[in-house]
Short mmCIF file of C-alpha atoms and ligand atoms in Angstrom, two decimals:
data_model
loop_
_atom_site.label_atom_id
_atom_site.label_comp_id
_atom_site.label_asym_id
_atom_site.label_seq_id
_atom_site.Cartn_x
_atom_site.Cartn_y
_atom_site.Cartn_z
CA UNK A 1114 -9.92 -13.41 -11.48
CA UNK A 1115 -6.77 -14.93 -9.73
CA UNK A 1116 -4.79 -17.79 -11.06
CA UNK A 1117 -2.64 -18.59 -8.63
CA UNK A 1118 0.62 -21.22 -9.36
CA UNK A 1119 1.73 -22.67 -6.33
CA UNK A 1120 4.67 -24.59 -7.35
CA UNK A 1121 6.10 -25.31 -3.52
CA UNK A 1122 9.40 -26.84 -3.09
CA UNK A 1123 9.74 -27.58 -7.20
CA UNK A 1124 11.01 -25.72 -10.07
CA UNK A 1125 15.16 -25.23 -11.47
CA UNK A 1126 16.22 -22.33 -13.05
CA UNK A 1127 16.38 -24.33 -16.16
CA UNK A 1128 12.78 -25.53 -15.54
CA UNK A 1129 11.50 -22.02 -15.02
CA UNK A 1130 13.01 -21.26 -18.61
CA UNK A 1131 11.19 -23.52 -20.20
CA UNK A 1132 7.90 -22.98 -18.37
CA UNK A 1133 7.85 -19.42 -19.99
CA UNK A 1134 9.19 -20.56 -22.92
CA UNK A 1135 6.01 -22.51 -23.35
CA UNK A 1136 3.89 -19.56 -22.00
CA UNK A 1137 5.19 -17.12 -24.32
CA UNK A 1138 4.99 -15.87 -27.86
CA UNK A 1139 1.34 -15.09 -27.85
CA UNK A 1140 -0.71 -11.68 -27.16
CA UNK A 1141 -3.29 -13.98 -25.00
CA UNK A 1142 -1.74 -12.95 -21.83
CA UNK A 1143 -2.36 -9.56 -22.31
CA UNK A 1144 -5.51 -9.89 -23.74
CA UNK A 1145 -6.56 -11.87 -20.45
CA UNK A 1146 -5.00 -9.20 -18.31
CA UNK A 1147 -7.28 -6.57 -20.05
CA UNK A 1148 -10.22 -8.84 -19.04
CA UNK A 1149 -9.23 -8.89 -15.31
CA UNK A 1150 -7.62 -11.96 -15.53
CA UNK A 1151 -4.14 -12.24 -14.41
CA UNK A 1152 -2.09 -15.08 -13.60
CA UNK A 1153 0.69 -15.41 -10.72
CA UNK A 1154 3.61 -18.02 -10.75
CA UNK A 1155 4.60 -18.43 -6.93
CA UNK A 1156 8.26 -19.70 -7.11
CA UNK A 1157 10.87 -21.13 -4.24
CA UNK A 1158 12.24 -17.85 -2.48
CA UNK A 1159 16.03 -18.08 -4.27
CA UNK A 1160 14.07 -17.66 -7.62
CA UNK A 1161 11.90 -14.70 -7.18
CA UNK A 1162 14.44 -12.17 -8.59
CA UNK A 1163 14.91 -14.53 -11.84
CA UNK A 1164 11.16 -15.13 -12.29
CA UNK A 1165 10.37 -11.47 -12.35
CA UNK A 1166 13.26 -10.33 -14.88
CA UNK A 1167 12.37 -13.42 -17.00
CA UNK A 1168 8.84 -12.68 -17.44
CA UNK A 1169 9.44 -8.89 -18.10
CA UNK A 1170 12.48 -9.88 -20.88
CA UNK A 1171 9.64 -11.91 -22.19
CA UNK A 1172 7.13 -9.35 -22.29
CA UNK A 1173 4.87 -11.89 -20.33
CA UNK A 1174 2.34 -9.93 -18.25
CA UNK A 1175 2.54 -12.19 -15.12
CA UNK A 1176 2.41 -11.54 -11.64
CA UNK A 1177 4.98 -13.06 -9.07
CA UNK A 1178 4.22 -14.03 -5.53
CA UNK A 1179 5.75 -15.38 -2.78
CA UNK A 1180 4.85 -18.83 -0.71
CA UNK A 1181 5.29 -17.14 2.22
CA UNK A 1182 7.36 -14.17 4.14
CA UNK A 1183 8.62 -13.47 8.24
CA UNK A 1184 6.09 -11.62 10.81
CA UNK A 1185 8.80 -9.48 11.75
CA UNK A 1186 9.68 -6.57 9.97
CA UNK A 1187 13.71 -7.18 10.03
CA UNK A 1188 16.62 -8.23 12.44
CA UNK A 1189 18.01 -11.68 14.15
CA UNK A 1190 15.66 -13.91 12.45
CA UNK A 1191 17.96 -16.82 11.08
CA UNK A 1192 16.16 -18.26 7.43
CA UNK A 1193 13.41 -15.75 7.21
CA UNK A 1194 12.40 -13.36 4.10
CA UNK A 1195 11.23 -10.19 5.00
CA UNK A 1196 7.97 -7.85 3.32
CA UNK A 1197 10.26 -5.74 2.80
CA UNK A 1198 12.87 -8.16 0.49
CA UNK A 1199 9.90 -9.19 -1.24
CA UNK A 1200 8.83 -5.72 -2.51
CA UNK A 1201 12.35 -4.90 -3.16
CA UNK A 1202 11.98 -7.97 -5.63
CA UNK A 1203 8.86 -6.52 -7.08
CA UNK A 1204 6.84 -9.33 -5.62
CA UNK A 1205 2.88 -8.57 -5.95
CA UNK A 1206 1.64 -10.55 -2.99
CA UNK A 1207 2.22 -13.60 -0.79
CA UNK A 1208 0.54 -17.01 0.15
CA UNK A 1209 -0.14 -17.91 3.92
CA UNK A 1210 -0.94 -20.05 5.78
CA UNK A 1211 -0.98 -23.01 3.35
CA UNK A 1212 -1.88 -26.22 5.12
CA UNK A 1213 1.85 -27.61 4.39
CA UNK A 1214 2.98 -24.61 6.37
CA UNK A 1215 0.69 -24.99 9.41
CA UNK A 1216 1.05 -28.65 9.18
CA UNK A 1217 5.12 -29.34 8.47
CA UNK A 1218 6.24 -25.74 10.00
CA UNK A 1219 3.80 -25.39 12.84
CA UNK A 1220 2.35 -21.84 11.81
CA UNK A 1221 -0.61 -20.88 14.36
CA UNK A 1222 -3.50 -19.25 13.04
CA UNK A 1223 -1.93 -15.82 15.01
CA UNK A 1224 1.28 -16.11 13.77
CA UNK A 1225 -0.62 -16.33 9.93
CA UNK A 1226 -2.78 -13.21 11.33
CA UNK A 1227 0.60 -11.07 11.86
CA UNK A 1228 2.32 -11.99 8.98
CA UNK A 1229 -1.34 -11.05 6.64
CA UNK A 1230 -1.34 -7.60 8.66
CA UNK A 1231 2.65 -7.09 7.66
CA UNK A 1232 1.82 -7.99 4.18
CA UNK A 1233 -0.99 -5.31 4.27
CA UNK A 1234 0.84 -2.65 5.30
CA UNK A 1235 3.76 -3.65 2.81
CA UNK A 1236 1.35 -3.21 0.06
CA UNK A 1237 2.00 -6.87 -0.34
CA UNK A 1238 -1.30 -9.05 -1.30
CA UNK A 1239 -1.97 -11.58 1.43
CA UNK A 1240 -3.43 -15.06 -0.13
CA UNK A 1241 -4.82 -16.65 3.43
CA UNK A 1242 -5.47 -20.24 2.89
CA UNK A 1243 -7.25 -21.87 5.09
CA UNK A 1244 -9.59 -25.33 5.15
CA UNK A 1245 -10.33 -28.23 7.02
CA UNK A 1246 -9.08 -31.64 7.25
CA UNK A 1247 -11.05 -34.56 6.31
CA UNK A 1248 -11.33 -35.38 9.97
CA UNK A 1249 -12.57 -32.47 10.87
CA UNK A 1250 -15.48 -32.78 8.03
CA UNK A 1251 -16.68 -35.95 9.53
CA UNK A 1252 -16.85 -35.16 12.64
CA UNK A 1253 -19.25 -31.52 11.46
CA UNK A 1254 -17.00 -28.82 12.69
CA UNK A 1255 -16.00 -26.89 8.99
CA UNK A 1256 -17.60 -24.09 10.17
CA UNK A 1257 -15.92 -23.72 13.60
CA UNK A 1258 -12.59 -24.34 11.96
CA UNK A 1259 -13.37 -22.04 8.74
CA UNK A 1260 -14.19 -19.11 11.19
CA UNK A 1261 -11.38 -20.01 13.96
CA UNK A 1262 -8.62 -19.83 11.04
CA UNK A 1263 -10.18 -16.56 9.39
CA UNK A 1264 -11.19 -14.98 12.58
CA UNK A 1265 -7.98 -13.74 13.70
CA UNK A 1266 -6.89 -12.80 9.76
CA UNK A 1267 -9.90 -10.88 9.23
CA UNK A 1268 -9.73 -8.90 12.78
CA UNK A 1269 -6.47 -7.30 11.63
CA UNK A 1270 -7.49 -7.04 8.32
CA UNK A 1271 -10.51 -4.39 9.44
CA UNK A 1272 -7.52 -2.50 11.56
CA UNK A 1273 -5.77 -2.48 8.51
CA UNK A 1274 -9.03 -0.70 6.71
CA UNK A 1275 -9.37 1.83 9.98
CA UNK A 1276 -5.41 2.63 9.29
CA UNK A 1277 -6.53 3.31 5.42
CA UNK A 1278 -4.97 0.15 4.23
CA UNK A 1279 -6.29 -0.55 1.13
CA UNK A 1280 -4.54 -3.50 -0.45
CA UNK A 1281 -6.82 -6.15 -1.31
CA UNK A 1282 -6.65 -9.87 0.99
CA UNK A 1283 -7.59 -12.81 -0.86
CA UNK A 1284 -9.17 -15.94 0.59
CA UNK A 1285 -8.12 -19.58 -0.19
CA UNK A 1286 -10.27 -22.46 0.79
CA UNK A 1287 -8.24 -25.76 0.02
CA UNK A 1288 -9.89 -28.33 2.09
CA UNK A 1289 -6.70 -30.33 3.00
CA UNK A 1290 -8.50 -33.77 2.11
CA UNK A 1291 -8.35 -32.29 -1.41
CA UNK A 1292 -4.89 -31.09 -1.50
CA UNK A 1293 -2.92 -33.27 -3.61
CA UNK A 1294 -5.53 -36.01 -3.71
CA UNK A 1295 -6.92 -35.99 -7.13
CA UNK A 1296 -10.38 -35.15 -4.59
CA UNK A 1297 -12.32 -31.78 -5.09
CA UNK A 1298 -14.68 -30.07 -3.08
CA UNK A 1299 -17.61 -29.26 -5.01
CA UNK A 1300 -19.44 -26.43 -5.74
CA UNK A 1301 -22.13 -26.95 -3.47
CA UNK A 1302 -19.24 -26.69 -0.62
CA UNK A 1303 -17.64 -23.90 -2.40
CA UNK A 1304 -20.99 -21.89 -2.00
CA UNK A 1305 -21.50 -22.67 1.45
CA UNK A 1306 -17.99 -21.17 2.81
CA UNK A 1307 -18.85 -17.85 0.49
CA UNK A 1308 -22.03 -18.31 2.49
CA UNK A 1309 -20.39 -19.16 5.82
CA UNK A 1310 -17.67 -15.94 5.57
CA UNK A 1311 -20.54 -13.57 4.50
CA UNK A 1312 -22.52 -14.39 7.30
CA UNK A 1313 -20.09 -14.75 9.97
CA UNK A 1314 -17.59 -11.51 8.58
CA UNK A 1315 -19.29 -9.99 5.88
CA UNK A 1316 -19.87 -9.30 2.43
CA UNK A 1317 -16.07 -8.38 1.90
CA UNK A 1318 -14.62 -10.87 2.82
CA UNK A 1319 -16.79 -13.30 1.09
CA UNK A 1320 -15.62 -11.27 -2.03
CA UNK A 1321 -11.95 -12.70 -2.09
CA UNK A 1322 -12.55 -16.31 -2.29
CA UNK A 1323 -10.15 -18.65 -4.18
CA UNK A 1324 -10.24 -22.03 -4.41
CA UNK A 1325 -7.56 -24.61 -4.40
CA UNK A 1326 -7.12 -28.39 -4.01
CA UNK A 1327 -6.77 -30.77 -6.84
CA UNK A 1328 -7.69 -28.37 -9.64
CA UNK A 1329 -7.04 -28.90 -13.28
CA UNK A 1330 -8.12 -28.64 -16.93
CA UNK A 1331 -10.78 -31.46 -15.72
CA UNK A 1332 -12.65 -30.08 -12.93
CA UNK A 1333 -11.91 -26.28 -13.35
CA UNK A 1334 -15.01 -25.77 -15.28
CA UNK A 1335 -17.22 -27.38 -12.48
CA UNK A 1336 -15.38 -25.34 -9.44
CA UNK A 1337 -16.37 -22.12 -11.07
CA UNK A 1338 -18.96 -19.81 -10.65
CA UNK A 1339 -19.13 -16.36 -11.37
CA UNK A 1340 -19.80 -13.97 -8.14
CA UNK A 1341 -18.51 -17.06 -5.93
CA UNK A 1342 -15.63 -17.99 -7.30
CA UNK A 1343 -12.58 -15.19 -7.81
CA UNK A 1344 -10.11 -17.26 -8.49
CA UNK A 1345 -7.76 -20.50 -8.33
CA UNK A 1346 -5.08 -21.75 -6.31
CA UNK A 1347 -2.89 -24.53 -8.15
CA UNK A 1348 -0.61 -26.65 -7.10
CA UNK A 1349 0.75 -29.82 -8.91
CA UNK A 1350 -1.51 -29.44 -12.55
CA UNK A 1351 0.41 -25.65 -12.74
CA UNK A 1352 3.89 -27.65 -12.68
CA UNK A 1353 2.91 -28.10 -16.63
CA UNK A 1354 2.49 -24.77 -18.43
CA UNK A 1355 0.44 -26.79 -20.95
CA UNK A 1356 -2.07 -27.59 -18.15
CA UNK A 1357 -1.98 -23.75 -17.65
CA UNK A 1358 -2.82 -22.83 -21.40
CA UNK A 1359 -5.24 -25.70 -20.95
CA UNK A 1360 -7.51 -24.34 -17.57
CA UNK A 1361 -7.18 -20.92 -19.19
CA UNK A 1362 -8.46 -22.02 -22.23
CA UNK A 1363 -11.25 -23.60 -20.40
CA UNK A 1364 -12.60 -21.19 -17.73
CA UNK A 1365 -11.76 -18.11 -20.12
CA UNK A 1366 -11.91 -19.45 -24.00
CA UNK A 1367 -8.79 -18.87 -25.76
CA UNK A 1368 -8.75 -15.37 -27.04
P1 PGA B 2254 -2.94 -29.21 -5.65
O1 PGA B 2254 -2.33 -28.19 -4.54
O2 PGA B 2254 -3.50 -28.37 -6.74
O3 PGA B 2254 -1.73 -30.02 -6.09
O4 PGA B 2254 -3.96 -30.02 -4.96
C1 PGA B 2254 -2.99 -27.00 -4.24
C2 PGA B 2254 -2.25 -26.29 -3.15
O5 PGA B 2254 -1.69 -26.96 -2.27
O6 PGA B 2254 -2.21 -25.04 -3.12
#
């Protein structure tokens, strides 16, 4: 299992202290990490570095990822983090495509395909989100826009595999109606992309899936199934390392 903090554009170094401090001083972590169960904090980019040593100084067993990371492998790209940068930082894996990205930064479902197949062969661990807008749900077309923003992901994925790329990709589906909304999808929906990605790509990709939008120590319990569900993608209920304790607590029973 995955727990994934997404704390986008939030977060001080001061914050970040206290957010461990408040995570720390218990064997749970460990104990949850023997079980399969890891969790990832996904800082801003300028706080990578600090997250990592901070966690190790604190003998916390967390894994760091990215938000997100440059196509290109390095040169004249003004702004842009490199695969590279991020293993030199000892970052496990990356999120993209997030729905703020393709929304706010105009990221195309083949410029998220080339950055998952850079990750790959970084030994980086893609987290592809991808979901539809509530539009899009009303009008009957999830299933055209689940496989239209996978398609192109999972295509260099399998070239990856022929290379003998073995890093794991990871699946996110955060319907963007339930981003932020205090709205979930339910389980029901949750079953039918596994279903939809199975079908449509195959049993391994269906065996990544994440979930994310509006998640918390309320509705964790009901988002979860075992075989379905690998995992969770949180954004603003992860700002509070008490909600963390909380949804771990939950979902895993504390140890
Ligand atoms: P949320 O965000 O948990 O605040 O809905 C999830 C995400 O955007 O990854």
């Amino acid at each position: 299992m995955l727990m994934i903090a997404n704390w986008k554009m939030n977060m001080t170094r001061g914050e970040i202290a206290t957010y461990l401090d408040s995570l720390s001083g218990e064997d749970r972590w460990k104990i949850w990490r023997d079980r399969g169960i890891r969790l990832f904090l996904c800082p801003p980019y300028p706080y990578l570095d600090y997250l990592g040593g901070q966690c190790r100084s604190r003998n916390l067993p967390i894994g760091i990822m990215a938000q997100n990371m440059c196509a290109f492998e390095k040169g004249a790209y003004t702004g842009e983090v490199s695969a590279a940068m991020l293993k030199d930082l000892a970052v496990d894996g990356v999120l993209l495509g997030h729905s703020e990205r393709r929304l706010y930064f105009g990221e195309t479902d083949g410029a998220i395909a080339e950055k998952a197949a850079r990750a790959l062969s970084s030994a980086l661990v893609p987290v592809v989100c991808f979901g539809e807008t509530r539009q899009e749900r009303d009008l009957g077309q999830c299933a055209a826009v689940w496989s239209r923003q996978v398609g192109p992901v999972w295509e260099r994925v399998t070239k990856c595999r022929e290379e003998g790329v073995r890093t794991p990709v990871y699946w996110a589906y955060e319907p963007v109606w339930a981003i932020g909304t205090g709205r979930t999808a339910d389980l029901g929906d949750i079953r039918e992309v596994a279903s939809h990605l199975r079908k449509t790509f195959g049993e391994d990709c269906a065996s990544g899936l994440l979930y994310g939008g509006s998640v918390n120590d309320e509705s964790v319990s009901g988002l979860y199934e075992k075989g379905t569900v690998h995992g969770f993608l949180v954004g603003g209920a992860f700002l509070e390392a008490e909600t963390v304790l909380r949804v771990f607590d939950r979902l895993f029973g504390h140890p």
